[in-house]
Amino acid sequence: MSAEDIPPETKLVHVSLYSYGHVNGPITSQDGDASQNTLSYNIRHLPNPPRHLRSKTNGLSRRLQKEFLQHDIVEKYLERVLTELVEALIVEYDRQGSLDENPEVLLTVTVCCEEGRHRSVAFIEELAQRLKCFKNGDGQSRQWQLHANITHRDIQVRSNDDSEGPLSDMANLKAAKKGSRQKKRGGNGRNFISPDEEFDGF
């Protein structure tokens, strides 16, 4: 749906979701869309999925996601982040007011684990799924069309160790950062989309 097709009372909402590794440095404007409204979270305190899964796959794996998301502490943190995300959208929605006929609401959410291949990826994927409940508004008086973009910046950066520890191959890191700056769909960063990611508004 283009801006011309949006009813006057409906705003366009763009949410950029980033996962990354703490050891690889923070998300910067070179990694993706710059936004004045950014929520940043460090989930290194959350439990790691089993080592044997981390050595074979990444956070896009349904099995790894299930192992990670089964923890109560992860569920509570997801609920907190989703609540804060929606609250931030509401604040920006109200701030926009009637400045424009169809003002756009922009929000960036960044989530880091140690390497950016397992926990943060699984967390962002689940967060995107839960955002679908708010694709048409906040469930009250606010109406919007929500579009979400997912970027897993460091998912292809590998270390010597199967656990999430310091990188030993700096060439890998430089290559990944170079790849993350490649443009796609008018923005920077590489998008890794889950098989069932696509739906109206996303």
CSV table of N, CA and C in Angstrom, one decimal, residues 65-190:
chain,number,residue,atom,x,y,z
A,65,GLN,N,15.2,-21.5,18.2
A,65,GLN,CA,14.3,-20.5,18.7
A,65,GLN,C,13.4,-21.1,19.8
A,66,LYS,N,12.9,-22.4,19.6
A,66,LYS,CA,12.1,-23.0,20.6
A,66,LYS,C,12.9,-23.2,21.9
A,67,GLU,N,14.1,-23.6,21.8
A,67,GLU,CA,15.0,-23.8,23.0
A,67,GLU,C,15.2,-22.5,23.8
A,68,PHE,N,15.4,-21.5,23.0
A,68,PHE,CA,15.7,-20.2,23.6
A,68,PHE,C,14.5,-19.5,24.2
A,69,LEU,N,13.4,-19.6,23.5
A,69,LEU,CA,12.1,-18.9,23.9
A,69,LEU,C,11.4,-19.7,25.1
A,70,GLN,N,11.8,-20.9,25.4
A,70,GLN,CA,11.1,-21.6,26.5
A,70,GLN,C,11.4,-21.1,27.9
A,71,HIS,N,12.4,-20.2,28.0
A,71,HIS,CA,12.8,-19.7,29.3
A,71,HIS,C,11.9,-18.6,29.7
A,72,ASP,N,11.4,-18.6,31.0
A,72,ASP,CA,10.5,-17.5,31.5
A,72,ASP,C,11.2,-16.2,31.4
A,73,ILE,N,12.5,-16.1,31.7
A,73,ILE,CA,13.2,-14.8,31.6
A,73,ILE,C,13.2,-14.2,30.2
A,74,VAL,N,13.3,-15.1,29.2
A,74,VAL,CA,13.2,-14.6,27.8
A,74,VAL,C,11.8,-14.1,27.5
A,75,GLU,N,10.8,-14.8,27.9
A,75,GLU,CA,9.4,-14.4,27.7
A,75,GLU,C,9.1,-13.1,28.3
A,76,LYS,N,9.6,-12.9,29.5
A,76,LYS,CA,9.3,-11.6,30.2
A,76,LYS,C,10.0,-10.5,29.5
A,77,TYR,N,11.2,-10.7,29.1
A,77,TYR,CA,12.0,-9.7,28.4
A,77,TYR,C,11.4,-9.3,27.0
A,78,LEU,N,10.9,-10.3,26.3
A,78,LEU,CA,10.2,-10.1,25.1
A,78,LEU,C,8.9,-9.2,25.3
A,79,GLU,N,8.2,-9.6,26.3
A,79,GLU,CA,7.0,-8.8,26.6
A,79,GLU,C,7.4,-7.3,27.0
A,80,ARG,N,8.4,-7.2,27.7
A,80,ARG,CA,8.9,-5.8,28.0
A,80,ARG,C,9.2,-5.0,26.8
A,81,VAL,N,10.0,-5.6,25.9
A,81,VAL,CA,10.5,-4.9,24.7
A,81,VAL,C,9.3,-4.6,23.8
A,82,LEU,N,8.4,-5.6,23.6
A,82,LEU,CA,7.2,-5.3,22.8
A,82,LEU,C,6.4,-4.2,23.3
A,83,THR,N,6.2,-4.2,24.7
A,83,THR,CA,5.4,-3.1,25.3
A,83,THR,C,6.1,-1.7,25.1
A,84,GLU,N,7.4,-1.7,25.3
A,84,GLU,CA,8.1,-0.4,25.1
A,84,GLU,C,8.1,0.0,23.6
A,85,LEU,N,8.2,-0.9,22.7
A,85,LEU,CA,8.2,-0.6,21.3
A,85,LEU,C,6.8,0.0,20.9
A,86,VAL,N,5.7,-0.6,21.3
A,86,VAL,CA,4.4,-0.1,21.0
A,86,VAL,C,4.2,1.3,21.7
A,87,GLU,N,4.6,1.4,22.9
A,87,GLU,CA,4.5,2.7,23.6
A,87,GLU,C,5.3,3.8,22.8
A,88,ALA,N,6.5,3.4,22.3
A,88,ALA,CA,7.3,4.4,21.6
A,88,ALA,C,6.5,4.8,20.3
A,89,LEU,N,5.9,3.8,19.6
A,89,LEU,CA,5.1,4.1,18.4
A,89,LEU,C,4.0,5.1,18.7
A,90,ILE,N,3.3,4.8,19.8
A,90,ILE,CA,2.2,5.7,20.2
A,90,ILE,C,2.6,7.1,20.5
A,91,VAL,N,3.7,7.2,21.2
A,91,VAL,CA,4.3,8.6,21.5
A,91,VAL,C,4.6,9.3,20.2
A,92,GLU,N,5.3,8.6,19.3
A,92,GLU,CA,5.6,9.3,18.0
A,92,GLU,C,4.4,9.5,17.2
A,93,TYR,N,3.4,8.6,17.2
A,93,TYR,CA,2.2,8.8,16.5
A,93,TYR,C,1.4,10.0,17.0
A,94,ASP,N,1.4,10.2,18.3
A,94,ASP,CA,0.7,11.4,18.8
A,94,ASP,C,1.5,12.6,18.6
A,95,ARG,N,2.8,12.5,18.6
A,95,ARG,CA,3.6,13.7,18.4
A,95,ARG,C,3.4,14.2,17.0
A,96,GLN,N,3.3,13.3,16.0
A,96,GLN,CA,3.1,13.7,14.6
A,96,GLN,C,1.9,14.5,14.5
A,97,GLY,N,0.8,14.1,15.2
A,97,GLY,CA,-0.4,14.8,15.1
A,97,GLY,C,-0.9,15.1,13.7
A,98,SER,N,-1.2,16.3,13.4
A,98,SER,CA,-1.7,16.6,12.1
A,98,SER,C,-0.7,17.5,11.4
A,99,LEU,N,0.6,17.2,11.6
A,99,LEU,CA,1.7,18.0,10.9
A,99,LEU,C,1.6,17.8,9.4
A,100,ASP,N,1.3,16.5,9.0
A,100,ASP,CA,1.2,16.2,7.6
A,100,ASP,C,-0.1,15.4,7.4
A,101,GLU,N,-0.5,15.4,6.1
A,101,GLU,CA,-1.7,14.6,5.8
A,101,GLU,C,-1.5,13.2,6.1
A,102,ASN,N,-0.3,12.6,5.7
A,102,ASN,CA,0.0,11.2,6.0
A,102,ASN,C,1.4,11.1,6.5
A,103,PRO,N,1.6,11.6,7.8
A,103,PRO,CA,3.0,11.6,8.3
A,103,PRO,C,3.4,10.1,8.5
A,104,GLU,N,4.8,9.9,8.5
A,104,GLU,CA,5.3,8.6,8.7
A,104,GLU,C,6.0,8.5,10.0
A,105,VAL,N,5.8,7.4,10.7
A,105,VAL,CA,6.4,7.2,12.0
A,105,VAL,C,7.5,6.2,11.8
A,106,LEU,N,8.7,6.6,12.2
A,106,LEU,CA,9.9,5.8,12.1
A,106,LEU,C,10.5,5.4,13.4
A,107,LEU,N,10.8,4.1,13.5
A,107,LEU,CA,11.4,3.6,14.8
A,107,LEU,C,12.4,2.5,14.5
A,108,THR,N,13.5,2.6,15.2
A,108,THR,CA,14.6,1.5,15.0
A,108,THR,C,14.7,0.8,16.3
A,109,VAL,N,14.8,-0.5,16.3
A,109,VAL,CA,15.0,-1.4,17.4
A,109,VAL,C,16.3,-2.2,17.2
A,110,THR,N,17.3,-2.1,18.1
A,110,THR,CA,18.5,-2.9,18.0
A,110,THR,C,18.6,-3.8,19.2
A,111,VAL,N,19.0,-5.0,18.9
A,111,VAL,CA,19.2,-6.1,19.9
A,111,VAL,C,20.5,-6.8,19.7
A,112,CYS,N,21.3,-6.8,20.8
A,112,CYS,CA,22.6,-7.5,20.7
A,112,CYS,C,22.7,-8.6,21.6
A,113,CYS,N,23.4,-9.7,21.2
A,113,CYS,CA,23.9,-10.7,22.1
A,113,CYS,C,25.4,-10.7,21.9
A,114,GLU,N,26.1,-11.8,22.2
A,114,GLU,CA,27.6,-11.7,22.1
A,114,GLU,C,28.1,-11.6,20.7
A,115,GLU,N,27.7,-12.6,19.9
A,115,GLU,CA,28.2,-12.6,18.5
A,115,GLU,C,27.2,-12.2,17.5
A,116,GLY,N,25.9,-12.1,17.8
A,116,GLY,CA,24.9,-11.7,16.8
A,116,GLY,C,24.4,-12.8,15.9
A,117,ARG,N,24.6,-14.1,16.3
A,117,ARG,CA,24.2,-15.2,15.4
A,117,ARG,C,23.1,-16.0,16.0
A,118,HIS,N,22.8,-16.0,17.3
A,118,HIS,CA,21.9,-16.9,17.9
A,118,HIS,C,20.8,-16.2,18.7
A,119,ARG,N,21.1,-15.7,19.9
A,119,ARG,CA,20.0,-15.1,20.8
A,119,ARG,C,19.4,-13.9,20.2
A,120,SER,N,20.2,-13.0,19.7
A,120,SER,CA,19.6,-11.7,19.2
A,120,SER,C,18.8,-12.0,17.9
A,121,VAL,N,19.2,-12.9,17.1
A,121,VAL,CA,18.5,-13.3,15.9
A,121,VAL,C,17.1,-13.9,16.2
A,122,ALA,N,17.2,-14.9,17.1
A,122,ALA,CA,15.9,-15.5,17.6
A,122,ALA,C,15.0,-14.5,18.2
A,123,PHE,N,15.5,-13.6,19.0
A,123,PHE,CA,14.7,-12.6,19.7
A,123,PHE,C,14.1,-11.7,18.7
A,124,ILE,N,14.8,-11.2,17.7
A,124,ILE,CA,14.2,-10.3,16.7
A,124,ILE,C,13.2,-11.0,15.9
A,125,GLU,N,13.4,-12.2,15.5
A,125,GLU,CA,12.4,-13.0,14.8
A,125,GLU,C,11.1,-13.1,15.5
A,126,GLU,N,11.2,-13.4,16.8
A,126,GLU,CA,10.0,-13.6,17.6
A,126,GLU,C,9.3,-12.2,17.8
A,127,LEU,N,10.1,-11.2,18.0
A,127,LEU,CA,9.5,-9.8,18.2
A,127,LEU,C,8.8,-9.4,16.9
A,128,ALA,N,9.3,-9.7,15.8
A,128,ALA,CA,8.6,-9.4,14.5
A,128,ALA,C,7.3,-10.1,14.4
A,129,GLN,N,7.3,-11.4,14.8
A,129,GLN,CA,6.0,-12.1,14.8
A,129,GLN,C,5.0,-11.5,15.7
A,130,ARG,N,5.4,-11.1,16.9
A,130,ARG,CA,4.4,-10.5,17.8
A,130,ARG,C,4.0,-9.1,17.3
A,131,LEU,N,4.8,-8.4,16.6
A,131,LEU,CA,4.4,-7.1,16.0
A,131,LEU,C,3.2,-7.2,15.1
A,132,LYS,N,3.0,-8.4,14.5
A,132,LYS,CA,1.9,-8.6,13.6
A,132,LYS,C,0.5,-8.2,14.2
A,133,CYS,N,0.5,-8.4,15.5
A,133,CYS,CA,-0.8,-8.0,16.2
A,133,CYS,C,-1.1,-6.5,16.2
A,134,PHE,N,-0.1,-5.7,15.9
A,134,PHE,CA,-0.2,-4.3,15.8
A,134,PHE,C,0.0,-3.7,14.4
A,135,LYS,N,-0.2,-4.5,13.4
A,135,LYS,CA,0.1,-4.1,12.1
A,135,LYS,C,-0.9,-3.0,11.6
A,136,ASN,N,-2.1,-3.0,12.2
A,136,ASN,CA,-3.1,-2.0,11.7
A,136,ASN,C,-3.4,-0.9,12.8
A,137,GLY,N,-2.7,-0.9,13.9
A,137,GLY,CA,-2.9,0.1,14.9
A,137,GLY,C,-2.6,-0.5,16.3
A,138,ASP,N,-2.9,0.4,17.3
A,138,ASP,CA,-2.6,0.0,18.7
A,138,ASP,C,-3.7,-0.8,19.4
A,139,GLY,N,-4.8,-1.1,18.6
A,139,GLY,CA,-5.9,-1.8,19.2
A,139,GLY,C,-6.9,-0.9,19.9
A,140,GLN,N,-6.6,0.4,19.9
A,140,GLN,CA,-7.5,1.3,20.5
A,140,GLN,C,-8.0,2.4,19.4
A,141,SER,N,-7.6,3.6,19.6
A,141,SER,CA,-8.1,4.6,18.7
A,141,SER,C,-7.1,5.0,17.5
A,142,ARG,N,-5.9,4.5,17.6
A,142,ARG,CA,-4.9,4.9,16.7
A,142,ARG,C,-4.8,3.8,15.5
A,143,GLN,N,-4.8,4.4,14.3
A,143,GLN,CA,-4.8,3.5,13.1
A,143,GLN,C,-3.5,3.8,12.4
A,144,TRP,N,-2.8,2.7,12.0
A,144,TRP,CA,-1.6,2.8,11.2
A,144,TRP,C,-1.4,1.6,10.3
A,145,GLN,N,-0.6,1.7,9.3
A,145,GLN,CA,-0.1,0.6,8.5
A,145,GLN,C,1.3,0.4,8.9
A,146,LEU,N,1.6,-0.7,9.5
A,146,LEU,CA,3.0,-1.0,10.0
A,146,LEU,C,3.8,-1.9,9.0
A,147,HIS,N,5.0,-1.4,8.7
A,147,HIS,CA,5.9,-2.1,7.9
A,147,HIS,C,7.2,-2.4,8.7
A,148,ALA,N,7.6,-3.7,8.7
A,148,ALA,CA,8.8,-4.0,9.5
A,148,ALA,C,9.9,-4.5,8.6
A,149,ASN,N,11.1,-4.1,8.8
A,149,ASN,CA,12.3,-4.6,8.1
A,149,ASN,C,13.2,-5.2,9.1
A,150,ILE,N,13.7,-6.4,8.8
A,150,ILE,CA,14.6,-7.2,9.6
A,150,ILE,C,16.0,-7.2,9.0
A,151,THR,N,17.0,-6.9,9.8
A,151,THR,CA,18.4,-7.1,9.4
A,151,THR,C,19.1,-7.8,10.5
A,152,HIS,N,19.7,-8.9,10.1
A,152,HIS,CA,20.6,-9.7,11.0
A,152,HIS,C,22.0,-9.4,10.6
A,153,ARG,N,22.6,-8.4,11.1
A,153,ARG,CA,23.9,-7.9,10.6
A,153,ARG,C,25.0,-8.9,10.7
A,154,ASP,N,25.1,-9.6,11.8
A,154,ASP,CA,26.3,-10.4,12.0
A,154,ASP,C,26.0,-11.9,11.9
A,155,ILE,N,24.9,-12.3,11.3
A,155,ILE,CA,24.6,-13.7,11.3
A,155,ILE,C,25.6,-14.6,10.6
A,156,GLN,N,26.3,-14.0,9.7
A,156,GLN,CA,27.3,-14.8,8.9
A,156,GLN,C,28.7,-14.7,9.4
A,157,VAL,N,28.9,-13.9,10.5
A,157,VAL,CA,30.3,-13.8,11.0
A,157,VAL,C,30.5,-15.0,11.9
A,158,ARG,N,31.6,-15.8,11.7
A,158,ARG,CA,31.8,-17.0,12.4
A,158,ARG,C,33.1,-16.8,13.3
A,159,SER,N,33.2,-17.5,14.4
A,159,SER,CA,34.3,-17.5,15.3
A,159,SER,C,34.9,-18.9,15.3
A,160,ASN,N,36.1,-19.1,15.9
A,160,ASN,CA,36.7,-20.4,16.0
A,160,ASN,C,36.0,-21.3,16.9
A,161,ASP,N,35.3,-20.7,17.8
A,161,ASP,CA,34.6,-21.5,18.9
A,161,ASP,C,33.1,-21.7,18.6
A,162,ASP,N,32.5,-22.8,19.0
A,162,ASP,CA,31.1,-23.0,18.8
A,162,ASP,C,30.3,-22.1,19.7
A,163,SER,N,30.9,-21.7,20.8
A,163,SER,CA,30.2,-20.9,21.8
A,163,SER,C,30.3,-19.4,21.3
A,164,GLU,N,29.5,-18.6,22.0
A,164,GLU,CA,29.5,-17.2,21.6
A,164,GLU,C,30.6,-16.5,22.3
A,165,GLY,N,31.8,-16.5,21.7
A,165,GLY,CA,33.0,-15.9,22.3
A,165,GLY,C,33.6,-14.9,21.4
A,166,PRO,N,34.8,-14.3,21.7
A,166,PRO,CA,35.4,-13.3,20.9
A,166,PRO,C,35.8,-13.9,19.5
A,167,LEU,N,35.7,-13.0,18.5
A,167,LEU,CA,36.0,-13.4,17.1
A,167,LEU,C,37.5,-13.6,17.0
A,168,SER,N,38.0,-14.5,16.2
A,168,SER,CA,39.4,-14.7,16.0
A,168,SER,C,39.8,-14.4,14.6
A,169,ASP,N,38.8,-14.3,13.7
A,169,ASP,CA,39.1,-14.0,12.3
A,169,ASP,C,38.5,-12.6,11.9
A,170,MET,N,39.4,-11.6,12.0
A,170,MET,CA,39.0,-10.3,11.7
A,170,MET,C,38.6,-10.1,10.3
A,171,ALA,N,39.1,-10.9,9.4
A,171,ALA,CA,38.8,-10.8,8.0
A,171,ALA,C,37.3,-11.1,7.8
A,172,ASN,N,36.8,-12.1,8.6
A,172,ASN,CA,35.4,-12.4,8.5
A,172,ASN,C,34.5,-11.2,8.9
A,173,LEU,N,35.0,-10.6,10.0
A,173,LEU,CA,34.2,-9.4,10.5
A,173,LEU,C,34.2,-8.3,9.5
A,174,LYS,N,35.3,-8.0,8.9
A,174,LYS,CA,35.4,-6.9,7.9
A,174,LYS,C,34.5,-7.3,6.7
A,175,ALA,N,34.5,-8.5,6.3
A,175,ALA,CA,33.7,-9.0,5.2
A,175,ALA,C,32.2,-8.8,5.5
A,176,ALA,N,31.8,-9.2,6.7
A,176,ALA,CA,30.4,-9.1,7.1
A,176,ALA,C,30.0,-7.6,7.2
A,177,LYS,N,30.8,-6.8,7.7
A,177,LYS,CA,30.5,-5.3,7.8
A,177,LYS,C,30.3,-4.7,6.4
A,178,LYS,N,31.2,-5.2,5.5
A,178,LYS,CA,31.1,-4.7,4.1
A,178,LYS,C,29.8,-5.1,3.5
A,179,GLY,N,29.4,-6.4,3.8
A,179,GLY,CA,28.1,-6.9,3.2
A,179,GLY,C,27.0,-6.2,3.8
A,180,SER,N,27.1,-5.8,5.1
A,180,SER,CA,26.0,-5.1,5.8
A,180,SER,C,25.7,-3.7,5.2
A,181,ARG,N,26.7,-3.2,4.5
A,181,ARG,CA,26.5,-1.9,3.9
A,181,ARG,C,25.9,-1.9,2.5
A,182,GLN,N,25.7,-3.1,2.0
A,182,GLN,CA,25.2,-3.2,0.6
A,182,GLN,C,23.7,-2.8,0.6
A,183,LYS,N,23.3,-2.1,-0.4
A,183,LYS,CA,21.9,-1.5,-0.4
A,183,LYS,C,21.0,-2.6,-0.9
A,184,LYS,N,19.8,-2.6,-0.2
A,184,LYS,CA,18.7,-3.5,-0.7
A,184,LYS,C,17.4,-2.8,-0.3
A,185,ARG,N,16.5,-2.8,-1.3
A,185,ARG,CA,15.2,-2.2,-1.1
A,185,ARG,C,15.3,-0.8,-0.6
A,186,GLY,N,16.2,0.0,-1.1
A,186,GLY,CA,16.3,1.4,-0.8
A,186,GLY,C,17.0,1.7,0.5
A,187,GLY,N,17.4,0.7,1.2
A,187,GLY,CA,18.0,0.9,2.5
A,187,GLY,C,19.3,0.1,2.6
A,188,ASN,N,20.1,0.3,3.7
A,188,ASN,CA,21.3,-0.4,3.8
A,188,ASN,C,21.1,-1.6,4.7
A,189,GLY,N,21.9,-2.7,4.4
A,189,GLY,CA,21.9,-3.9,5.2
A,189,GLY,C,21.3,-5.0,4.5
A,190,ARG,N,21.7,-6.2,4.9
A,190,ARG,CA,21.1,-7.4,4.3
A,190,ARG,C,19.9,-7.9,5.1
